[in-house]
XYZ file of C-alpha atoms in Angstrom:
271
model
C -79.286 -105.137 -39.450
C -79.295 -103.345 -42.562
C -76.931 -104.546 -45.773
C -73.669 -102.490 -45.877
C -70.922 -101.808 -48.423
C -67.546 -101.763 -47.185
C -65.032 -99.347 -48.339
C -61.167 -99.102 -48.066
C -59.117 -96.299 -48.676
C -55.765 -95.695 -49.050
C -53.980 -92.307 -48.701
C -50.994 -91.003 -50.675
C -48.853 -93.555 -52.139
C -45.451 -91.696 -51.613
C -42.911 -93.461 -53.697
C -41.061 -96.730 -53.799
C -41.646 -97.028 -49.756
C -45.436 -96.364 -50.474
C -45.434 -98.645 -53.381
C -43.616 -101.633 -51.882
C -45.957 -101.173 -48.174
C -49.227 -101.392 -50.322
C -47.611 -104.349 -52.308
C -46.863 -105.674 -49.069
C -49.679 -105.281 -47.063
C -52.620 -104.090 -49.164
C -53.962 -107.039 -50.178
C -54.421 -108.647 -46.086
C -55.356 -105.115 -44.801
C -58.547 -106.226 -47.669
C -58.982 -109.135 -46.034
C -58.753 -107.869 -42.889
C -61.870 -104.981 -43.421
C -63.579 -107.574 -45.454
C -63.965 -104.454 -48.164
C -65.896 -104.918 -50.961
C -64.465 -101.383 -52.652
C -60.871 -100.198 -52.287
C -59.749 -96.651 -53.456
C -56.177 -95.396 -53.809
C -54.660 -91.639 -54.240
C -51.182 -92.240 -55.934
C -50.590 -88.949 -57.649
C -47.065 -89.183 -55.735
C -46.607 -92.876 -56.419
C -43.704 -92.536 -59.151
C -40.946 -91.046 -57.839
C -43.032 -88.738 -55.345
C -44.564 -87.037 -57.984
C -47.603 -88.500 -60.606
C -48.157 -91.725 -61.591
C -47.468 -94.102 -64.390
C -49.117 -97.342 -66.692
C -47.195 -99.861 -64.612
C -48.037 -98.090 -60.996
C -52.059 -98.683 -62.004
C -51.868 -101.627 -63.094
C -50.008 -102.873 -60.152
C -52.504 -101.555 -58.122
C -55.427 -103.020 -59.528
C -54.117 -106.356 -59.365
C -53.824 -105.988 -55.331
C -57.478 -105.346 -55.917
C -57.749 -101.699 -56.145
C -61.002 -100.578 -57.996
C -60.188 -97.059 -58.310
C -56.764 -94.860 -58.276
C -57.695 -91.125 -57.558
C -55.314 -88.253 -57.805
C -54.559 -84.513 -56.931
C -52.509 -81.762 -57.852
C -49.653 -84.081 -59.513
C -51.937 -85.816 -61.236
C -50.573 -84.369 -64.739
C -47.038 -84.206 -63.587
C -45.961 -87.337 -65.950
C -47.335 -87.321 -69.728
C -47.016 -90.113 -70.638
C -49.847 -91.466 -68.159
C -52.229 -89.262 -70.285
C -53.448 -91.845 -72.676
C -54.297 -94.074 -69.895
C -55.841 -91.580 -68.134
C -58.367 -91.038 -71.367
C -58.858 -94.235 -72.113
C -59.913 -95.817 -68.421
C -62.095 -94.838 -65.488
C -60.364 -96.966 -62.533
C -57.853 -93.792 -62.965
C -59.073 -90.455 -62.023
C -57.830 -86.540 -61.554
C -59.470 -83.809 -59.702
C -63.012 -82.814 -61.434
C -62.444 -79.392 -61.294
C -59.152 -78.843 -63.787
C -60.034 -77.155 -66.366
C -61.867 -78.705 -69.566
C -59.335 -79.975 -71.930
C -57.321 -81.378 -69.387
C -57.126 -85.462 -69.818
C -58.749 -87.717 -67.772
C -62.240 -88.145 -65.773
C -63.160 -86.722 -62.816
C -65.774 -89.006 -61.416
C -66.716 -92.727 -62.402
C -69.354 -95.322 -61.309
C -68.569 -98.998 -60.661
C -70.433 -101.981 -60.351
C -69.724 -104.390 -56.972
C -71.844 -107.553 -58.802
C -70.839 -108.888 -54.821
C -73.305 -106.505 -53.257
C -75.300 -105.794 -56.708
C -74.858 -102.217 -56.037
C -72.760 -99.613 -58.113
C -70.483 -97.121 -56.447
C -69.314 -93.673 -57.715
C -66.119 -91.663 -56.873
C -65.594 -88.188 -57.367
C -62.131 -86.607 -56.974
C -61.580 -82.440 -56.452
C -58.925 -80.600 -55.493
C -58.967 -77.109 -53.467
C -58.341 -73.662 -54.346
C -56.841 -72.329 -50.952
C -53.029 -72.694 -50.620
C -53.093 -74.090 -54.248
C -53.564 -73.973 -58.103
C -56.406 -71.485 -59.219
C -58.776 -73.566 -60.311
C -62.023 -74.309 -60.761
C -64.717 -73.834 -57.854
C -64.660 -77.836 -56.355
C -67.597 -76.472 -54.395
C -70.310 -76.515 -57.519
C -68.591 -78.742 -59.303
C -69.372 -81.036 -56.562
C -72.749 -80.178 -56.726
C -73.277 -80.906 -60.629
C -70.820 -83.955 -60.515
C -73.128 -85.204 -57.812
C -76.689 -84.696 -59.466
C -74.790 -86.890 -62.344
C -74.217 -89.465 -60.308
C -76.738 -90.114 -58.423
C -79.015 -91.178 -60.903
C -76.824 -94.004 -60.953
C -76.180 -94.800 -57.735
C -76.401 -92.977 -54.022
C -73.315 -94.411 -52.680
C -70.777 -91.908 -53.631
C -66.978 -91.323 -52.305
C -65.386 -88.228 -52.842
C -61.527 -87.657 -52.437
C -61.113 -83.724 -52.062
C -57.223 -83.440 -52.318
C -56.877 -80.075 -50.183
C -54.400 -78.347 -48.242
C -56.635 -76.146 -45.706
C -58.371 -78.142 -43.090
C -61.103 -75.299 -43.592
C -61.626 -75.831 -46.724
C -62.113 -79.834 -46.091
C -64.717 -79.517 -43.215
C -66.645 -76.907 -45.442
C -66.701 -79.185 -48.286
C -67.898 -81.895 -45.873
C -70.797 -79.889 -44.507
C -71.576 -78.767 -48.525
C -71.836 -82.696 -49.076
C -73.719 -83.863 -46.146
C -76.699 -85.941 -47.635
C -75.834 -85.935 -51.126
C -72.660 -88.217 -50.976
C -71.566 -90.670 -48.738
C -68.064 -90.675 -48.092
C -65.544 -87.535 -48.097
C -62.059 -88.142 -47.313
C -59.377 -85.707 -47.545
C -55.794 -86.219 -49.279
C -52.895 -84.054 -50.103
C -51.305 -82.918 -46.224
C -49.971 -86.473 -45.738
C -50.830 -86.332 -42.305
C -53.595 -88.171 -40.982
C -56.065 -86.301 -38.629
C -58.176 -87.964 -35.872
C -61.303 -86.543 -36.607
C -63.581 -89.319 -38.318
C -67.189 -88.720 -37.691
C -70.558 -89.347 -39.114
C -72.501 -85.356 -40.338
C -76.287 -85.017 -39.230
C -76.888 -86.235 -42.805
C -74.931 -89.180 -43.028
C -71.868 -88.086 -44.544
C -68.707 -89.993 -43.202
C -65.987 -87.897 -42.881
C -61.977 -87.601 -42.394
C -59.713 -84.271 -43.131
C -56.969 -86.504 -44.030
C -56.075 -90.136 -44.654
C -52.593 -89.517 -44.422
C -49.945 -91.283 -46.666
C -48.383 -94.388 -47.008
C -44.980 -93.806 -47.781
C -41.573 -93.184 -45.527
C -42.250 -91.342 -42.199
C -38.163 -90.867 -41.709
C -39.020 -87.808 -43.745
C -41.007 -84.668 -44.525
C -44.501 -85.562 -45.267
C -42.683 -88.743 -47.852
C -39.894 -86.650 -48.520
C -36.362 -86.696 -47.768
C -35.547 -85.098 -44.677
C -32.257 -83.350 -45.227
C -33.850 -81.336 -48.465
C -36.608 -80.265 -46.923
C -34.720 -78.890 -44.434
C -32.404 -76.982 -47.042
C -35.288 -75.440 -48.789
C -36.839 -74.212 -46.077
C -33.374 -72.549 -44.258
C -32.359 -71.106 -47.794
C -35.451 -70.344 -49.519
C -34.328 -71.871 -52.645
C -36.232 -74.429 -54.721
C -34.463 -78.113 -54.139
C -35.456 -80.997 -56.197
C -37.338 -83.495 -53.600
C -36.660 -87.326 -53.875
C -38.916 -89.605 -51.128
C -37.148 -90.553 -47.944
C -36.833 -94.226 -46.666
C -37.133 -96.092 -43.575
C -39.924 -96.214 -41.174
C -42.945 -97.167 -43.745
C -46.194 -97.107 -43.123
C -49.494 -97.352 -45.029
C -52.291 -94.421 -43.932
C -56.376 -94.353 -45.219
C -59.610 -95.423 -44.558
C -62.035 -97.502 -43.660
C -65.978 -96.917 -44.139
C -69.367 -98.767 -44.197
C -71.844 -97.653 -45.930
C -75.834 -98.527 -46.007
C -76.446 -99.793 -49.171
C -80.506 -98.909 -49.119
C -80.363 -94.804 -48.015
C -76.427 -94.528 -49.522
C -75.730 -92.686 -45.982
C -72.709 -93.420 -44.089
C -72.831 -95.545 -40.940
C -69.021 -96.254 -39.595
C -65.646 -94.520 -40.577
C -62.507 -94.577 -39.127
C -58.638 -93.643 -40.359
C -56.418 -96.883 -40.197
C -52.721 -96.555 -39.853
C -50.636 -100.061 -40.372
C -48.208 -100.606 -38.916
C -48.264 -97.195 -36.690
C -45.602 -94.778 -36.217
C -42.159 -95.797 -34.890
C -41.445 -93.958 -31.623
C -37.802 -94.601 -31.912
C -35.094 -92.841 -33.283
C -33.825 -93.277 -37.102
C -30.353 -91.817 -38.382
């Protein structure tokens, strides 16, 4: 059997509830998957919105290797410095120039003797006008793989469109593409012709006695008035959402995927 790489992911750390369930569980759910790599989006991981020194660091001592972000990603400042100054962090690719942080990084996994790269985009439809994630991707990727050809991408997206056509625009030149940003996990892992493995959403991990993380009640209110109400992240029913992949380490090409959910959604009612 050929030598794989094994790859966890987790999706959108909402909050304290999405903070304290990775805390909680993160480092078993490791154990678990036996995964040699672990990624984490937590551009909503301080108080719903962007992320912060303490947050990272936290999550590389649970054994995260790489935090990944989206659209929040520059919603608190004072996470810029950190963001220049280290590659476990990252921010979409595709802001433009000027903009701190890195886009993509490559790691080295001395257990496998293999290096890993992970890109991070955001989409255009529904969202920011920025730039095109589509050839970024494609001279991000020719970057990277003269490192290394087993690549993750996180393309933080709101249109499900948008996420299979970036899939099918990746097939055989990453590895991995799984999508963030809707918070709610789709059931459509699957392997492309060319190897790529592929999920339209990881989901979150964060309160689901909510709105996608988000108290319930304001949501409501912004949506019956029209009128912008400051969000804050709902609690009670938490649950980590993401990933889990193998990779062939010789041809880089996926050859497993699937979206885990811990501990599932509560069926029963919650006041």
């Amino acid at each position: 059997m050929a030598d794989t790489i094994s790859i966890f992911f987790v999706g959108d750390i909402v909050g304290d509830p999405g903070i304290e369930m990775t805390n909680t569980f993160l480092p078993s759910l490791i154990k678990k998957y036996d995964a040699d790599f672990v990624i984490a989006n937590a551009e909503n991981s301080h108080e719903g919105f962007g992320t912060n020194r303490k947050i990272i660091k936290n999550l590389l001592n649970l054994g995260v290797n790489v935090v990944t972000g989206g659209d929040h990603s520059f919603d608190k400042w004072k996470v810029f410095d950190y963001m220049r100054e280290h590659d476990h962090i990252l921010r979409p690719l595709n802001y433009p120039k000027g903009n701190a942080g890195l886009g993509f990084s490559i790691h080295e996994v001395p257990k496998k003797n293999v290096k890993v790269g992970v890109l991070n985009l955001q989409g255009r439809t529904f969202m920011k006008a920025i730039d095109d994630p589509f050839s970024t991707a494609e001279w991000a990727l020719e970057k990277m793989r003269e490192e290394t050809h087993i690549i993750f991408v996180d393309f933080h997206a709101e249109a499900t469109a948008e996420k299979i056509s970036m899939g099918w625009h990746l097939d055989g030149k990453a590895s991995v593409m799984v999508g963030t940003h809707t918070h709610v996990q789709t059931n459509d892992a699957r392997i492309y012709p060319q190897g790529l493995g592929y999920l339209t959403d990881a989901g979150m991990t964060g309160s689901t006695n909510g709105v996608i993380g988000m108290d319930k009640k304001v949501a409501i209110k912004r949506f019956m008035t029209g009128v912008h109400q400051k969000y804050q992240p709902a609690s009670g029913d938490n649950q980590l959402c993401g990933a889990f992949a193998k990779v062939d380490i010789e041809t880089g090409k996926c050859v497993h995927i699937e979206p885990v959910t811990y501990p599932g959604l509560n069926n029963s009612a919650t006041d």
